[in-house]
XYZ file of C-alpha atoms in Angstrom:
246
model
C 20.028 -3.856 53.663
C 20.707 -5.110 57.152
C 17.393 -5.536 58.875
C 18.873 -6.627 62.104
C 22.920 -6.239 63.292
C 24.428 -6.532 66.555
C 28.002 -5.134 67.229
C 30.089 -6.971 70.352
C 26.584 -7.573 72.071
C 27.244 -9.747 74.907
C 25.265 -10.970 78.398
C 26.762 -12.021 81.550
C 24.997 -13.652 84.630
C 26.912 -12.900 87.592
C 30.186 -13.929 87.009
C 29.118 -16.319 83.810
C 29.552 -14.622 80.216
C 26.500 -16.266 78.413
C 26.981 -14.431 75.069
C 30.471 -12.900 74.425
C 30.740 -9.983 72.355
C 29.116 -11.513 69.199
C 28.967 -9.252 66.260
C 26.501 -10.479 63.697
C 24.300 -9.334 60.586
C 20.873 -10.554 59.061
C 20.417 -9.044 55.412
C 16.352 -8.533 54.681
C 14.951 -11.273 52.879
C 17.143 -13.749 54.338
C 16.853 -16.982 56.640
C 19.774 -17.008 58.839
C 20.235 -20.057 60.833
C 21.961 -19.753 64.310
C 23.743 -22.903 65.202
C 25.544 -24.384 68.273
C 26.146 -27.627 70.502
C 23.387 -27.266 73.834
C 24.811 -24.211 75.919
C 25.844 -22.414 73.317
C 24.275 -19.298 74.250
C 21.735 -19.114 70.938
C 18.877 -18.375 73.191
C 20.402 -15.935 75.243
C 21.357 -14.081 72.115
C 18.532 -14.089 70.921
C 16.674 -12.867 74.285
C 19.303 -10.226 74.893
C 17.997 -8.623 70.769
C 14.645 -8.782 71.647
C 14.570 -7.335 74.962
C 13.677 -10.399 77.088
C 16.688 -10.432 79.027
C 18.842 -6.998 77.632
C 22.217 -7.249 77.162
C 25.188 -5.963 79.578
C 27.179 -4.467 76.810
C 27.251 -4.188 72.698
C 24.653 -2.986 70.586
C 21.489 -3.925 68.783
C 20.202 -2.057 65.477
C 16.680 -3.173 64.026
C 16.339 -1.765 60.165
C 19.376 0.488 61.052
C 17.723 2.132 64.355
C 19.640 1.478 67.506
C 16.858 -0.849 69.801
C 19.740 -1.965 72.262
C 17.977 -2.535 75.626
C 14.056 -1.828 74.566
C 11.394 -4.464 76.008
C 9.951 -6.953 74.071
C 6.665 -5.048 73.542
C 8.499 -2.067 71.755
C 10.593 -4.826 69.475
C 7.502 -6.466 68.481
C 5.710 -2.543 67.874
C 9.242 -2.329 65.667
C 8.712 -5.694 63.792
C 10.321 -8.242 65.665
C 8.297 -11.004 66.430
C 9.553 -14.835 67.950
C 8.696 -18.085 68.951
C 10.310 -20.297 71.907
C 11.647 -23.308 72.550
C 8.602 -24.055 74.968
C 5.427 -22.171 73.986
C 3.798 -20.559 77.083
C -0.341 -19.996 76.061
C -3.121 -18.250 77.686
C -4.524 -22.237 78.768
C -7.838 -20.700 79.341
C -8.305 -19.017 75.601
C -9.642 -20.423 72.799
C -6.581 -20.883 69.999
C -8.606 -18.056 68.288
C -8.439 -15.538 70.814
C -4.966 -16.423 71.614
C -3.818 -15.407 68.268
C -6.302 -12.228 68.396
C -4.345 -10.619 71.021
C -1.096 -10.344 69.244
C -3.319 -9.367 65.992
C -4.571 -6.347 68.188
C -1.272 -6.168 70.127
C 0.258 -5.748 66.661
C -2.379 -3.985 65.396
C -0.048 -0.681 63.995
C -1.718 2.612 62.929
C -5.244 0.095 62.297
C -3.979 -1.603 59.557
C -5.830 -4.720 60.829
C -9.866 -3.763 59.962
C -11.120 -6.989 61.258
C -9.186 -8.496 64.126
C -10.799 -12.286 63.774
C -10.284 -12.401 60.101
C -6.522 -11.433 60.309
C -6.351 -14.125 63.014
C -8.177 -16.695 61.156
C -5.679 -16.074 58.399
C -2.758 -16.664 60.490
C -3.993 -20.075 61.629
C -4.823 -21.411 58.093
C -1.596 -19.966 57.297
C 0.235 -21.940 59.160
C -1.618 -24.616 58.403
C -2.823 -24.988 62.047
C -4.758 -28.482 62.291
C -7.444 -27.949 65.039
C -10.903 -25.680 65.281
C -10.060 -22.685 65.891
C -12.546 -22.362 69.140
C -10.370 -25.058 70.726
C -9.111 -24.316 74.497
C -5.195 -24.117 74.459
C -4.876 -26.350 77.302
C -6.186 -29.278 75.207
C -3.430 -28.491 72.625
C -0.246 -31.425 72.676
C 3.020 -29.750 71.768
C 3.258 -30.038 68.097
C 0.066 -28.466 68.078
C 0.842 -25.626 70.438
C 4.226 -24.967 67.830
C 1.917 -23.984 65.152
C 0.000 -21.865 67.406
C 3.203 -19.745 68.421
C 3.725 -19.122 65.042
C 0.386 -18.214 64.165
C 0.669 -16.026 67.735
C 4.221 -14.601 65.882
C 3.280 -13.898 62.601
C 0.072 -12.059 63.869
C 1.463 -8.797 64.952
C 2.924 -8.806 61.078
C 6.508 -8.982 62.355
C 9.058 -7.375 59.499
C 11.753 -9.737 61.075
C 11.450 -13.055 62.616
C 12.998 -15.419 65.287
C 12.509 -18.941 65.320
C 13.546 -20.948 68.658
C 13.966 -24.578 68.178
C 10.269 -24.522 65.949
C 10.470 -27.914 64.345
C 12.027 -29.270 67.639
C 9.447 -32.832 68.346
C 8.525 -33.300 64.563
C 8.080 -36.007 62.692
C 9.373 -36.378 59.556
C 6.297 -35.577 57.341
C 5.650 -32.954 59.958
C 9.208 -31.632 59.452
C 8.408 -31.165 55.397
C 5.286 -29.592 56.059
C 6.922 -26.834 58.560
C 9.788 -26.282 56.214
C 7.091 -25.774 53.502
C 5.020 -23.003 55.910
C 8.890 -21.194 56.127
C 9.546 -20.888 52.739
C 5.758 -19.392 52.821
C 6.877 -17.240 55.712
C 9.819 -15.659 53.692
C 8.269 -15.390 50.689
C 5.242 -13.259 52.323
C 8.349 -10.918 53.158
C 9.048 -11.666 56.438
C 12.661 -12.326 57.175
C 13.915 -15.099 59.885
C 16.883 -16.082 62.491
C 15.990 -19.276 63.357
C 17.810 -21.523 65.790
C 17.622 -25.068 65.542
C 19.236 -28.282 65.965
C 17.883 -30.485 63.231
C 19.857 -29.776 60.176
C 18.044 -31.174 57.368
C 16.102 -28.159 57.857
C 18.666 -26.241 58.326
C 20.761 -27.464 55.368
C 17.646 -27.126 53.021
C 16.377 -23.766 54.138
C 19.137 -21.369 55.344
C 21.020 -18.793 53.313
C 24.001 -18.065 55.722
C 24.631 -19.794 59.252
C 26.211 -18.226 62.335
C 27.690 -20.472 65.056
C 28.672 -19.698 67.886
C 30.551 -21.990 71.356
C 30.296 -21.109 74.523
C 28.647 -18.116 73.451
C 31.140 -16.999 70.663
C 30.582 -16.654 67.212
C 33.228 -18.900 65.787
C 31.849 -19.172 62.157
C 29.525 -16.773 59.828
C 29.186 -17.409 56.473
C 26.887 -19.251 53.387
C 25.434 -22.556 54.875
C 27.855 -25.001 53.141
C 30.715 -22.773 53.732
C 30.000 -22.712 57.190
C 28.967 -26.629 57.363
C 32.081 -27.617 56.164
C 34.105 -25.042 58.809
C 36.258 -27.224 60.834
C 36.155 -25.133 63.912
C 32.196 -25.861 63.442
C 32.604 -29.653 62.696
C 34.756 -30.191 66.376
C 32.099 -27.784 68.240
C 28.666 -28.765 66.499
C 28.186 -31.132 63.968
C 31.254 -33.840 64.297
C 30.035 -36.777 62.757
C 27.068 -35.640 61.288
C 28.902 -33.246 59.023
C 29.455 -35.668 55.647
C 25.366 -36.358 56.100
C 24.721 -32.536 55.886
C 23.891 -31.640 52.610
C 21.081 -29.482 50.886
C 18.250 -31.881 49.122
């Protein structure tokens, strides 16, 4: 079952066509990784699907409902959480009640009977690595990663988007994210993630998409699609021959 498909979705800025009639599935259960050089337009998509900026033309369908064009608040109500590229707190809030208000936000029909606890959850779930009463603002960025993703998974998102997450890591911290994603999907929740270091996404995607200058130009299984030429001259060049699974 698709859980999310778009159909010749595209977004324009003025005269600039940021995403260009990209038609594109993600199958429930999956991780899907979106690739492309800087400028590609993978944000963009992504914003235009969940509402942030909506698209000019095409179509969006979440679990086979048409969602083309709703704000962000009725995607997440839907079950389409995300992460960014730069995570934006509430500076003033404890990491705790950060993550509360996308556990109440999220909070569907009261299936959450304790708001805290759910929250707590989150943060060991992700492994988060400070108190939970800490201020945001003291937070470096690593740190404020794990809280968007505790933030995401809170509102118990069906579907998941991933922006750049692992973007900063080390390489122990890399493992230990990649480990918390394979926990993600395995708790049900599926993901489109977008990022740029690919020994993750070599080792955790099912299928890549890739688009240029915001066409898709390749959509396929990871190695399949890693070993595309088109994708090679666009995306990885050199890199390619290094690119495989662990």
């Amino acid at each position: 079952m698709n859980i999310l498909e778009t159909k010749q979705l595209t977004k324009r800025f003025g005269g600039l066509v940021a995403v260009n009639e990209v038609s594109m599935h993600v199958e429930e259960g999956e991780i899907v990784g979106l690739i492309g050089p800087n400028g590609a337009g993978k944000t963009t998509l992504l914003n235009a699907i969940a509402g942030l900026n909506p698209p000019t033309s095409g179509r969006v369908f979440l679990a086979g409902k048409e969602t083309t064009g709703l704000p962000p608040d009725r995607m997440c109500r839907l079950g389409l959480s995300r992460t960014f590229q730069i995570p934006n707190p509430f500076p003033k809030m404890t990491v705790l009640e950060t993550v509360n208000c996308a556990t109440i936000f999220g909070n569907r029909k009261g299936a959450v009977s304790d708001v805290a606890a759910h929250s707590r959850k989150m943060l060991a779930f992700v492994e988060f690595p400070m108190p939970a009463d800490t201020v945001s603002e003291q937070l470096n960025t690593v740190q404020l990663k794990r809280l968007d993703l505790a933030r995401a998974l809170a509102s118990k998102p069906r579907l998941l988007f991933l922006d750049e997450v692992a973007s900063g890591l080390s390489e122990g911290e890399l493992t230990d994210i990649m480990a918390v994603i394979r926990k993600i999907r395995e708790s049900g929740v599926t993901i489109l993630m977008v990022e740029h270091i690919m020994q993750l996404i070599m080792n955790l995607c099912d299928r890549l998409v890739c688009i240029q200058f915001g066409t898709k130009i390749a959509e396929g299984p990871t190695q399949e699609v890693a070993r595309d030429p088109k994708v090679t001259e666009a995306y990885l060049g050199a890199e390619a021959d290094q690119c495989t699974a662990e």
